[in-house]
Amino acid sequence: METIIPTRLSAFELLKEYTSNASLIRHALVVESVMLYFAEILEEAGKEKWGVIGLIHDLDYEKYPESHCRKVREILTEKGWPEEYIRAVESHGWKLCTDVEPREPMEKVLYTIDELTGLITAVAILRPSKSILDLTVKSVKKKWKDKAFAAGVNRGVIEEGARSLGMELDVVIAGTIRGMQNVAESIGLKGEMET
Ligand SMILES: [Fe+2]
């Protein structure tokens, strides 16, 4: 099978083929945007690749929840996707559903921000403005300490990811908010704020 270089368009088409749940699609768009933002601040080459990996990272989640992060290898291999994309997707489930450790910067960022976007979304929708646009790191940190809030979000994974990137947690949170702000409208988090 010939290896292809996936484009954003082909990745999005593939995602829609495997995912019908609107909140999963929204989550994919969130993670894509945050990946693009971090590629920019870390001055990484291949920005489109970072975005594509963010977009596709939960490809197998809806149809194959039992083999999440593993089934994806089969699907993407069949489509001729390059190994580095497949490995990056697998590594976001490190110690949770795979033993593929995040190694490359794009893998570490994906691992770190995936669940963090869920926490940030939960904090944003509780605000009077219901918006990500006026959300501060401080508000997120306050809820961070409240373990009962968004209890499913594994804070330990996020902290470990930030450490592996050599970034302060506050910097990771700030970057994730910024990345999400870039797509506030399409992810339903513009709220009542004017842009
Ligand atoms: Fe995810």
Short mmCIF file of N, CA and C and ligand atoms in Angstrom, two decimals:
data_model
loop_
_atom_site.label_atom_id
_atom_site.label_comp_id
_atom_site.label_asym_id
_atom_site.label_seq_id
_atom_site.Cartn_x
_atom_site.Cartn_y
_atom_site.Cartn_z
N MET A 1 0.85 -1.22 0.00
CA MET A 1 0.00 0.00 0.00
C MET A 1 0.87 1.25 0.00
N GLU A 2 0.51 2.14 -0.87
CA GLU A 2 1.26 3.40 -0.99
C GLU A 2 0.95 4.32 0.19
N THR A 3 1.98 4.97 0.69
CA THR A 3 1.77 5.90 1.80
C THR A 3 1.31 7.26 1.26
N ILE A 4 0.33 7.83 1.92
CA ILE A 4 -0.17 9.13 1.49
C ILE A 4 0.20 10.20 2.53
N ILE A 5 0.15 11.45 2.13
CA ILE A 5 0.28 12.53 3.10
C ILE A 5 -1.14 13.07 3.31
N PRO A 6 -1.70 12.81 4.49
CA PRO A 6 -3.09 13.20 4.69
C PRO A 6 -3.27 14.72 4.71
N THR A 7 -4.30 15.19 4.05
CA THR A 7 -4.61 16.62 4.10
C THR A 7 -5.67 16.85 5.17
N ARG A 8 -5.88 18.09 5.51
CA ARG A 8 -6.91 18.44 6.49
C ARG A 8 -8.28 17.97 5.99
N LEU A 9 -8.51 18.17 4.70
CA LEU A 9 -9.81 17.81 4.13
C LEU A 9 -10.04 16.30 4.20
N SER A 10 -9.03 15.52 3.82
CA SER A 10 -9.22 14.06 3.83
C SER A 10 -9.36 13.55 5.26
N ALA A 11 -8.65 14.19 6.19
CA ALA A 11 -8.76 13.78 7.60
C ALA A 11 -10.16 14.06 8.13
N PHE A 12 -10.71 15.21 7.75
CA PHE A 12 -12.04 15.58 8.24
C PHE A 12 -13.11 14.66 7.64
N GLU A 13 -12.94 14.32 6.37
CA GLU A 13 -13.88 13.40 5.72
C GLU A 13 -13.85 12.04 6.42
N LEU A 14 -12.65 11.58 6.72
CA LEU A 14 -12.49 10.28 7.38
C LEU A 14 -13.11 10.33 8.79
N LEU A 15 -12.88 11.42 9.47
CA LEU A 15 -13.44 11.58 10.82
C LEU A 15 -14.97 11.47 10.77
N LYS A 16 -15.56 12.14 9.79
CA LYS A 16 -17.03 12.14 9.68
C LYS A 16 -17.56 10.76 9.29
N GLU A 17 -16.74 10.01 8.58
CA GLU A 17 -17.14 8.64 8.20
C GLU A 17 -17.26 7.75 9.45
N TYR A 18 -16.43 8.01 10.43
CA TYR A 18 -16.39 7.17 11.63
C TYR A 18 -17.09 7.79 12.84
N THR A 19 -17.49 9.05 12.72
CA THR A 19 -18.05 9.75 13.88
C THR A 19 -19.31 10.51 13.52
N SER A 20 -20.41 10.20 14.21
CA SER A 20 -21.64 10.94 13.96
C SER A 20 -22.00 11.85 15.12
N ASN A 21 -21.44 11.56 16.28
CA ASN A 21 -21.74 12.34 17.49
C ASN A 21 -21.19 13.77 17.38
N ALA A 22 -22.11 14.75 17.48
CA ALA A 22 -21.71 16.15 17.28
C ALA A 22 -20.70 16.62 18.32
N SER A 23 -20.82 16.13 19.56
CA SER A 23 -19.86 16.63 20.56
C SER A 23 -18.47 16.02 20.34
N LEU A 24 -18.43 14.84 19.75
CA LEU A 24 -17.11 14.27 19.41
C LEU A 24 -16.46 15.05 18.26
N ILE A 25 -17.28 15.47 17.31
CA ILE A 25 -16.75 16.28 16.20
C ILE A 25 -16.23 17.62 16.75
N ARG A 26 -17.02 18.18 17.66
CA ARG A 26 -16.60 19.45 18.27
C ARG A 26 -15.28 19.27 19.02
N HIS A 27 -15.19 18.17 19.76
CA HIS A 27 -13.95 17.90 20.50
C HIS A 27 -12.76 17.79 19.54
N ALA A 28 -12.98 17.15 18.39
CA ALA A 28 -11.91 17.01 17.39
C ALA A 28 -11.46 18.39 16.90
N LEU A 29 -12.43 19.29 16.67
CA LEU A 29 -12.10 20.65 16.20
C LEU A 29 -11.35 21.44 17.27
N VAL A 30 -11.74 21.21 18.52
CA VAL A 30 -11.05 21.86 19.64
C VAL A 30 -9.59 21.42 19.68
N VAL A 31 -9.38 20.12 19.67
CA VAL A 31 -8.02 19.59 19.79
C VAL A 31 -7.19 19.99 18.57
N GLU A 32 -7.80 20.00 17.40
CA GLU A 32 -7.09 20.45 16.20
C GLU A 32 -6.57 21.88 16.39
N SER A 33 -7.45 22.75 16.85
CA SER A 33 -7.09 24.15 16.97
C SER A 33 -5.99 24.36 18.02
N VAL A 34 -6.08 23.62 19.11
CA VAL A 34 -5.05 23.74 20.16
C VAL A 34 -3.71 23.20 19.64
N MET A 35 -3.76 22.11 18.90
CA MET A 35 -2.52 21.57 18.32
C MET A 35 -1.87 22.60 17.38
N LEU A 36 -2.70 23.25 16.57
CA LEU A 36 -2.17 24.26 15.64
C LEU A 36 -1.54 25.42 16.41
N TYR A 37 -2.18 25.80 17.50
CA TYR A 37 -1.65 26.91 18.29
C TYR A 37 -0.29 26.55 18.90
N PHE A 38 -0.20 25.34 19.46
CA PHE A 38 1.09 24.93 20.06
C PHE A 38 2.18 24.74 19.01
N ALA A 39 1.81 24.27 17.82
CA ALA A 39 2.81 24.12 16.75
C ALA A 39 3.41 25.49 16.45
N GLU A 40 2.55 26.50 16.52
CA GLU A 40 3.00 27.86 16.24
C GLU A 40 3.92 28.39 17.35
N ILE A 41 3.49 28.25 18.61
CA ILE A 41 4.32 28.83 19.67
C ILE A 41 5.61 28.04 19.88
N LEU A 42 5.58 26.76 19.57
CA LEU A 42 6.81 25.97 19.72
C LEU A 42 7.66 26.05 18.45
N GLU A 43 7.14 26.83 17.47
CA GLU A 43 7.83 27.02 16.19
C GLU A 43 8.18 25.69 15.54
N GLU A 44 7.22 24.81 15.54
CA GLU A 44 7.42 23.50 14.93
C GLU A 44 7.06 23.57 13.44
N ALA A 45 7.83 22.84 12.65
CA ALA A 45 7.51 22.75 11.23
C ALA A 45 6.35 21.76 11.07
N GLY A 46 5.72 21.79 9.91
CA GLY A 46 4.65 20.82 9.64
C GLY A 46 3.41 21.08 10.46
N LYS A 47 3.01 22.35 10.49
CA LYS A 47 1.85 22.74 11.26
C LYS A 47 0.59 21.96 10.85
N GLU A 48 0.44 21.75 9.54
CA GLU A 48 -0.77 21.04 9.08
C GLU A 48 -0.84 19.64 9.68
N LYS A 49 0.32 19.00 9.80
CA LYS A 49 0.38 17.66 10.38
C LYS A 49 -0.13 17.67 11.83
N TRP A 50 0.28 18.66 12.59
CA TRP A 50 -0.18 18.79 13.97
C TRP A 50 -1.70 18.92 14.02
N GLY A 51 -2.23 19.73 13.12
CA GLY A 51 -3.67 19.93 13.08
C GLY A 51 -4.41 18.64 12.73
N VAL A 52 -3.90 17.96 11.72
CA VAL A 52 -4.53 16.71 11.25
C VAL A 52 -4.53 15.67 12.37
N ILE A 53 -3.45 15.58 13.09
CA ILE A 53 -3.36 14.60 14.19
C ILE A 53 -4.37 14.94 15.30
N GLY A 54 -4.49 16.24 15.57
CA GLY A 54 -5.49 16.66 16.56
C GLY A 54 -6.90 16.30 16.11
N LEU A 55 -7.16 16.54 14.84
CA LEU A 55 -8.49 16.30 14.30
C LEU A 55 -8.87 14.81 14.34
N ILE A 56 -7.91 13.96 14.08
CA ILE A 56 -8.19 12.54 13.88
C ILE A 56 -7.97 11.69 15.14
N HIS A 57 -7.48 12.31 16.23
CA HIS A 57 -6.95 11.50 17.35
C HIS A 57 -7.95 10.54 18.00
N ASP A 58 -9.25 10.88 17.94
CA ASP A 58 -10.25 9.98 18.54
C ASP A 58 -11.05 9.23 17.48
N LEU A 59 -10.45 9.01 16.33
CA LEU A 59 -11.14 8.40 15.19
C LEU A 59 -11.89 7.12 15.54
N ASP A 60 -11.29 6.29 16.37
CA ASP A 60 -11.90 4.97 16.66
C ASP A 60 -12.80 4.98 17.90
N TYR A 61 -12.99 6.15 18.49
CA TYR A 61 -13.67 6.21 19.80
C TYR A 61 -15.15 5.85 19.74
N GLU A 62 -15.84 6.35 18.73
CA GLU A 62 -17.30 6.11 18.68
C GLU A 62 -17.63 4.68 18.28
N LYS A 63 -16.96 4.17 17.27
CA LYS A 63 -17.30 2.84 16.75
C LYS A 63 -16.61 1.70 17.50
N TYR A 64 -15.46 1.98 18.08
CA TYR A 64 -14.70 0.91 18.75
C TYR A 64 -14.23 1.33 20.14
N PRO A 65 -15.15 1.68 21.01
CA PRO A 65 -14.74 2.18 22.34
C PRO A 65 -13.89 1.17 23.12
N GLU A 66 -14.12 -0.11 22.87
CA GLU A 66 -13.36 -1.14 23.58
C GLU A 66 -11.90 -1.19 23.14
N SER A 67 -11.65 -0.81 21.90
CA SER A 67 -10.26 -0.86 21.43
C SER A 67 -9.77 0.52 21.00
N HIS A 68 -10.26 1.54 21.75
CA HIS A 68 -9.85 2.92 21.49
C HIS A 68 -8.32 3.07 21.58
N CYS A 69 -7.76 3.80 20.64
CA CYS A 69 -6.31 4.04 20.51
C CYS A 69 -5.56 2.84 19.92
N ARG A 70 -6.25 1.75 19.69
CA ARG A 70 -5.58 0.59 19.09
C ARG A 70 -6.18 0.27 17.72
N LYS A 71 -7.51 0.30 17.62
CA LYS A 71 -8.17 0.04 16.33
C LYS A 71 -7.73 1.05 15.27
N VAL A 72 -7.40 2.23 15.73
CA VAL A 72 -7.03 3.30 14.81
C VAL A 72 -5.84 2.93 13.91
N ARG A 73 -4.92 2.12 14.43
CA ARG A 73 -3.77 1.69 13.62
C ARG A 73 -4.25 0.94 12.36
N GLU A 74 -5.19 0.05 12.58
CA GLU A 74 -5.71 -0.74 11.47
C GLU A 74 -6.39 0.16 10.42
N ILE A 75 -7.21 1.07 10.92
CA ILE A 75 -7.96 1.95 10.00
C ILE A 75 -7.00 2.82 9.18
N LEU A 76 -6.07 3.45 9.88
CA LEU A 76 -5.19 4.40 9.19
C LEU A 76 -4.16 3.68 8.30
N THR A 77 -3.73 2.50 8.72
CA THR A 77 -2.79 1.74 7.88
C THR A 77 -3.46 1.39 6.56
N GLU A 78 -4.70 0.97 6.66
CA GLU A 78 -5.46 0.60 5.47
C GLU A 78 -5.61 1.77 4.50
N LYS A 79 -5.68 2.97 5.09
CA LYS A 79 -5.83 4.17 4.26
C LYS A 79 -4.48 4.70 3.77
N GLY A 80 -3.40 4.05 4.16
CA GLY A 80 -2.08 4.46 3.69
C GLY A 80 -1.47 5.63 4.45
N TRP A 81 -1.94 5.85 5.70
CA TRP A 81 -1.39 6.97 6.49
C TRP A 81 0.02 6.64 6.97
N PRO A 82 0.89 7.65 7.05
CA PRO A 82 2.28 7.41 7.50
C PRO A 82 2.34 7.00 8.96
N GLU A 83 3.37 6.23 9.28
CA GLU A 83 3.56 5.71 10.63
C GLU A 83 3.60 6.81 11.70
N GLU A 84 4.24 7.94 11.39
CA GLU A 84 4.36 8.96 12.44
C GLU A 84 3.00 9.51 12.88
N TYR A 85 2.05 9.56 11.96
CA TYR A 85 0.70 10.00 12.32
C TYR A 85 0.02 8.94 13.20
N ILE A 86 0.19 7.70 12.81
CA ILE A 86 -0.47 6.61 13.55
C ILE A 86 0.09 6.52 14.96
N ARG A 87 1.41 6.60 15.06
CA ARG A 87 2.04 6.53 16.38
C ARG A 87 1.59 7.68 17.28
N ALA A 88 1.51 8.86 16.68
CA ALA A 88 1.10 10.03 17.48
C ALA A 88 -0.30 9.84 18.05
N VAL A 89 -1.19 9.31 17.23
CA VAL A 89 -2.56 9.08 17.70
C VAL A 89 -2.56 8.02 18.82
N GLU A 90 -1.84 6.95 18.59
CA GLU A 90 -1.78 5.88 19.61
C GLU A 90 -1.24 6.41 20.94
N SER A 91 -0.25 7.28 20.85
CA SER A 91 0.45 7.70 22.08
C SER A 91 -0.41 8.59 22.98
N HIS A 92 -1.53 9.10 22.46
CA HIS A 92 -2.34 9.94 23.36
C HIS A 92 -3.07 9.08 24.41
N GLY A 93 -3.06 7.78 24.20
CA GLY A 93 -3.68 6.90 25.20
C GLY A 93 -2.66 6.18 26.07
N TRP A 94 -1.46 6.76 26.14
CA TRP A 94 -0.38 6.13 26.91
C TRP A 94 -0.79 5.85 28.36
N LYS A 95 -0.56 4.62 28.76
CA LYS A 95 -0.89 4.15 30.11
C LYS A 95 -2.40 4.08 30.38
N LEU A 96 -3.20 4.58 29.46
CA LEU A 96 -4.65 4.50 29.62
C LEU A 96 -5.19 3.38 28.74
N CYS A 97 -4.79 3.38 27.47
CA CYS A 97 -5.21 2.30 26.59
C CYS A 97 -4.13 1.82 25.62
N THR A 98 -2.94 2.40 25.70
CA THR A 98 -1.81 1.86 24.91
C THR A 98 -0.54 1.95 25.76
N ASP A 99 0.52 1.32 25.28
CA ASP A 99 1.81 1.48 25.97
C ASP A 99 2.78 2.27 25.09
N VAL A 100 2.21 3.07 24.19
CA VAL A 100 3.04 3.90 23.30
C VAL A 100 3.29 5.25 23.98
N GLU A 101 4.52 5.45 24.40
CA GLU A 101 4.84 6.66 25.15
C GLU A 101 5.01 7.87 24.23
N PRO A 102 4.40 9.00 24.58
CA PRO A 102 4.61 10.21 23.76
C PRO A 102 6.09 10.59 23.75
N ARG A 103 6.65 10.79 22.57
CA ARG A 103 8.08 11.03 22.43
C ARG A 103 8.34 12.35 21.71
N GLU A 104 7.66 12.53 20.60
CA GLU A 104 7.83 13.76 19.81
C GLU A 104 7.04 14.90 20.46
N PRO A 105 7.47 16.15 20.22
CA PRO A 105 6.70 17.28 20.78
C PRO A 105 5.20 17.21 20.44
N MET A 106 4.88 16.85 19.21
CA MET A 106 3.44 16.84 18.86
C MET A 106 2.69 15.75 19.62
N GLU A 107 3.39 14.69 19.95
CA GLU A 107 2.76 13.62 20.74
C GLU A 107 2.56 14.07 22.18
N LYS A 108 3.57 14.74 22.71
CA LYS A 108 3.48 15.21 24.10
C LYS A 108 2.38 16.26 24.26
N VAL A 109 2.28 17.15 23.27
CA VAL A 109 1.24 18.18 23.36
C VAL A 109 -0.14 17.54 23.29
N LEU A 110 -0.34 16.62 22.35
CA LEU A 110 -1.64 15.95 22.24
C LEU A 110 -2.02 15.25 23.55
N TYR A 111 -1.06 14.53 24.10
CA TYR A 111 -1.27 13.82 25.37
C TYR A 111 -1.66 14.78 26.49
N THR A 112 -1.03 15.94 26.50
CA THR A 112 -1.23 16.91 27.58
C THR A 112 -2.56 17.65 27.47
N ILE A 113 -2.92 18.02 26.26
CA ILE A 113 -4.08 18.94 26.14
C ILE A 113 -5.43 18.24 25.90
N ASP A 114 -5.41 16.98 25.55
CA ASP A 114 -6.66 16.28 25.20
C ASP A 114 -7.71 16.42 26.31
N GLU A 115 -7.37 15.99 27.50
CA GLU A 115 -8.35 16.05 28.59
C GLU A 115 -8.50 17.47 29.14
N LEU A 116 -7.42 18.24 29.04
CA LEU A 116 -7.48 19.62 29.52
C LEU A 116 -8.56 20.42 28.80
N THR A 117 -8.74 20.15 27.50
CA THR A 117 -9.78 20.87 26.75
C THR A 117 -11.17 20.59 27.34
N GLY A 118 -11.35 19.39 27.88
CA GLY A 118 -12.64 19.04 28.50
C GLY A 118 -12.87 19.84 29.76
N LEU A 119 -11.83 19.98 30.57
CA LEU A 119 -11.95 20.76 31.80
C LEU A 119 -12.22 22.23 31.47
N ILE A 120 -11.48 22.75 30.50
CA ILE A 120 -11.65 24.16 30.13
C ILE A 120 -13.06 24.41 29.58
N THR A 121 -13.57 23.49 28.79
CA THR A 121 -14.94 23.62 28.27
C THR A 121 -15.93 23.67 29.43
N ALA A 122 -15.75 22.78 30.40
CA ALA A 122 -16.66 22.72 31.54
C ALA A 122 -16.62 24.02 32.33
N VAL A 123 -15.44 24.60 32.49
CA VAL A 123 -15.32 25.86 33.23
C VAL A 123 -15.98 26.99 32.41
N ALA A 124 -15.74 27.01 31.12
CA ALA A 124 -16.25 28.09 30.26
C ALA A 124 -17.78 28.15 30.26
N ILE A 125 -18.42 26.99 30.17
CA ILE A 125 -19.89 27.03 30.05
C ILE A 125 -20.58 27.41 31.36
N LEU A 126 -19.82 27.38 32.45
CA LEU A 126 -20.40 27.79 33.73
C LEU A 126 -20.30 29.30 33.97
N ARG A 127 -19.53 29.96 33.12
CA ARG A 127 -19.35 31.41 33.30
C ARG A 127 -20.62 32.16 32.92
N PRO A 128 -20.83 33.35 33.52
CA PRO A 128 -22.01 34.13 33.14
C PRO A 128 -22.06 34.37 31.63
N SER A 129 -20.91 34.59 31.03
CA SER A 129 -20.86 34.85 29.58
C SER A 129 -20.98 33.57 28.76
N LYS A 130 -20.83 32.42 29.41
CA LYS A 130 -20.79 31.11 28.73
C LYS A 130 -19.78 31.11 27.58
N SER A 131 -18.70 31.85 27.77
CA SER A 131 -17.74 32.06 26.68
C SER A 131 -16.32 31.67 27.07
N ILE A 132 -15.59 31.22 26.07
CA ILE A 132 -14.16 30.94 26.24
C ILE A 132 -13.35 32.23 26.06
N LEU A 133 -14.00 33.24 25.46
CA LEU A 133 -13.25 34.43 25.06
C LEU A 133 -12.77 35.27 26.24
N ASP A 134 -13.49 35.21 27.37
CA ASP A 134 -13.06 35.99 28.53
C ASP A 134 -12.58 35.08 29.67
N LEU A 135 -12.26 33.85 29.34
CA LEU A 135 -11.84 32.89 30.36
C LEU A 135 -10.36 33.10 30.72
N THR A 136 -10.07 33.06 32.03
CA THR A 136 -8.69 33.26 32.46
C THR A 136 -8.10 31.96 33.01
N VAL A 137 -6.78 31.92 33.06
CA VAL A 137 -6.07 30.78 33.63
C VAL A 137 -6.49 30.61 35.09
N LYS A 138 -6.66 31.73 35.76
CA LYS A 138 -7.02 31.71 37.18
C LYS A 138 -8.34 30.96 37.43
N SER A 139 -9.32 31.21 36.58
CA SER A 139 -10.61 30.51 36.74
C SER A 139 -10.45 29.01 36.56
N VAL A 140 -9.61 28.63 35.61
CA VAL A 140 -9.39 27.19 35.36
C VAL A 140 -8.66 26.57 36.55
N LYS A 141 -7.68 27.31 37.08
CA LYS A 141 -6.89 26.79 38.21
C LYS A 141 -7.76 26.58 39.45
N LYS A 142 -8.74 27.46 39.61
CA LYS A 142 -9.63 27.34 40.77
C LYS A 142 -10.40 26.01 40.69
N LYS A 143 -10.89 25.69 39.52
CA LYS A 143 -11.64 24.44 39.33
C LYS A 143 -10.70 23.23 39.28
N TRP A 144 -9.46 23.49 38.95
CA TRP A 144 -8.46 22.42 38.88
C TRP A 144 -8.36 21.74 40.25
N LYS A 145 -8.36 22.58 41.27
CA LYS A 145 -8.18 22.07 42.63
C LYS A 145 -9.44 21.39 43.16
N ASP A 146 -10.58 21.71 42.59
CA ASP A 146 -11.84 21.10 43.00
C ASP A 146 -12.00 19.76 42.28
N LYS A 147 -11.54 18.71 42.96
CA LYS A 147 -11.47 17.40 42.29
C LYS A 147 -12.83 16.82 41.91
N ALA A 148 -13.88 17.32 42.58
CA ALA A 148 -15.22 16.82 42.25
C ALA A 148 -15.73 17.45 40.94
N PHE A 149 -15.14 18.58 40.56
CA PHE A 149 -15.54 19.26 39.34
C PHE A 149 -14.90 18.58 38.13
N ALA A 150 -15.72 18.27 37.12
CA ALA A 150 -15.22 17.52 35.95
C ALA A 150 -14.31 16.40 36.42
N ALA A 151 -14.87 15.58 37.29
CA ALA A 151 -14.08 14.54 37.98
C ALA A 151 -13.43 13.54 37.01
N GLY A 152 -14.01 13.41 35.82
CA GLY A 152 -13.46 12.47 34.84
C GLY A 152 -12.15 12.94 34.21
N VAL A 153 -11.84 14.22 34.40
CA VAL A 153 -10.61 14.75 33.80
C VAL A 153 -9.42 14.39 34.68
N ASN A 154 -8.52 13.62 34.11
CA ASN A 154 -7.36 13.12 34.85
C ASN A 154 -6.28 14.21 34.93
N ARG A 155 -6.28 14.91 36.07
CA ARG A 155 -5.32 16.01 36.26
C ARG A 155 -3.88 15.50 36.24
N GLY A 156 -3.68 14.28 36.70
CA GLY A 156 -2.33 13.70 36.75
C GLY A 156 -1.71 13.57 35.36
N VAL A 157 -2.53 13.15 34.39
CA VAL A 157 -2.06 13.01 33.01
C VAL A 157 -1.60 14.37 32.48
N ILE A 158 -2.40 15.39 32.75
CA ILE A 158 -2.08 16.74 32.25
C ILE A 158 -0.77 17.24 32.88
N GLU A 159 -0.64 17.01 34.19
CA GLU A 159 0.58 17.46 34.87
C GLU A 159 1.81 16.71 34.35
N GLU A 160 1.64 15.43 34.14
CA GLU A 160 2.76 14.62 33.63
C GLU A 160 3.15 15.09 32.22
N GLY A 161 2.14 15.37 31.42
CA GLY A 161 2.39 15.85 30.06
C GLY A 161 3.12 17.18 30.07
N ALA A 162 2.68 18.09 30.93
CA ALA A 162 3.32 19.41 31.01
C ALA A 162 4.78 19.26 31.41
N ARG A 163 5.02 18.39 32.38
CA ARG A 163 6.40 18.13 32.82
C ARG A 163 7.25 17.61 31.67
N SER A 164 6.68 16.68 30.88
CA SER A 164 7.45 16.10 29.78
C SER A 164 7.77 17.15 28.72
N LEU A 165 6.93 18.17 28.63
CA LEU A 165 7.18 19.26 27.68
C LEU A 165 8.11 20.32 28.25
N GLY A 166 8.36 20.22 29.57
CA GLY A 166 9.17 21.24 30.23
C GLY A 166 8.44 22.57 30.29
N MET A 167 7.11 22.51 30.38
CA MET A 167 6.30 23.73 30.43
C MET A 167 5.56 23.80 31.76
N GLU A 168 5.43 25.02 32.27
CA GLU A 168 4.62 25.23 33.47
C GLU A 168 3.17 24.92 33.14
N LEU A 169 2.46 24.38 34.12
CA LEU A 169 1.04 24.08 33.92
C LEU A 169 0.26 25.32 33.47
N ASP A 170 0.57 26.46 34.07
CA ASP A 170 -0.14 27.70 33.71
C ASP A 170 0.06 28.07 32.24
N VAL A 171 1.25 27.79 31.74
CA VAL A 171 1.55 28.11 30.34
C VAL A 171 0.75 27.17 29.42
N VAL A 172 0.67 25.92 29.83
CA VAL A 172 -0.10 24.94 29.04
C VAL A 172 -1.58 25.32 29.03
N ILE A 173 -2.09 25.72 30.20
CA ILE A 173 -3.51 26.11 30.28
C ILE A 173 -3.76 27.35 29.42
N ALA A 174 -2.87 28.33 29.55
CA ALA A 174 -3.03 29.57 28.77
C ALA A 174 -3.02 29.26 27.26
N GLY A 175 -2.11 28.42 26.83
CA GLY A 175 -2.01 28.08 25.41
C GLY A 175 -3.24 27.32 24.92
N THR A 176 -3.76 26.47 25.78
CA THR A 176 -4.94 25.68 25.41
C THR A 176 -6.16 26.60 25.29
N ILE A 177 -6.28 27.55 26.22
CA ILE A 177 -7.38 28.52 26.12
C ILE A 177 -7.25 29.31 24.81
N ARG A 178 -6.04 29.77 24.52
CA ARG A 178 -5.82 30.57 23.30
C ARG A 178 -6.19 29.78 22.04
N GLY A 179 -5.76 28.53 22.02
CA GLY A 179 -6.07 27.69 20.86
C GLY A 179 -7.57 27.50 20.70
N MET A 180 -8.27 27.35 21.82
CA MET A 180 -9.72 27.16 21.77
C MET A 180 -10.42 28.46 21.38
N GLN A 181 -9.86 29.59 21.78
CA GLN A 181 -10.47 30.88 21.43
C GLN A 181 -10.49 31.08 19.91
N ASN A 182 -9.49 30.53 19.23
CA ASN A 182 -9.42 30.69 17.78
C ASN A 182 -10.60 30.07 17.05
N VAL A 183 -11.27 29.11 17.70
CA VAL A 183 -12.42 28.47 17.05
C VAL A 183 -13.68 28.58 17.93
N ALA A 184 -13.70 29.62 18.77
CA ALA A 184 -14.78 29.76 19.76
C ALA A 184 -16.16 29.56 19.15
N GLU A 185 -16.38 30.18 18.03
CA GLU A 185 -17.71 30.12 17.42
C GLU A 185 -18.06 28.70 16.97
N SER A 186 -17.17 28.06 16.24
CA SER A 186 -17.51 26.74 15.70
C SER A 186 -17.58 25.65 16.76
N ILE A 187 -17.01 25.89 17.94
CA ILE A 187 -17.11 24.88 19.01
C ILE A 187 -18.19 25.25 20.03
N GLY A 188 -18.96 26.29 19.70
CA GLY A 188 -20.09 26.67 20.56
C GLY A 188 -19.68 27.33 21.86
N LEU A 189 -18.50 27.95 21.89
CA LEU A 189 -18.04 28.58 23.13
C LEU A 189 -17.80 30.08 22.98
N LYS A 190 -18.52 30.68 22.04
CA LYS A 190 -18.41 32.14 21.91
C LYS A 190 -19.26 32.78 22.99
N GLY A 191 -20.34 32.09 23.39
CA GLY A 191 -21.22 32.60 24.41
C GLY A 191 -21.81 33.92 24.04
N GLU A 192 -21.88 34.82 25.03
CA GLU A 192 -22.50 36.11 24.76
C GLU A 192 -21.47 37.20 24.51
N MET A 193 -20.21 36.78 24.29
CA MET A 193 -19.17 37.78 24.06
C MET A 193 -19.14 38.20 22.60
N GLU A 194 -18.82 39.48 22.41
CA GLU A 194 -18.63 39.96 21.04
C GLU A 194 -17.18 39.71 20.64
N THR A 195 -16.97 39.36 19.37
CA THR A 195 -15.58 39.17 18.94
C THR A 195 -15.06 40.43 18.29
FE FE B 1 -9.68 13.24 22.73
#
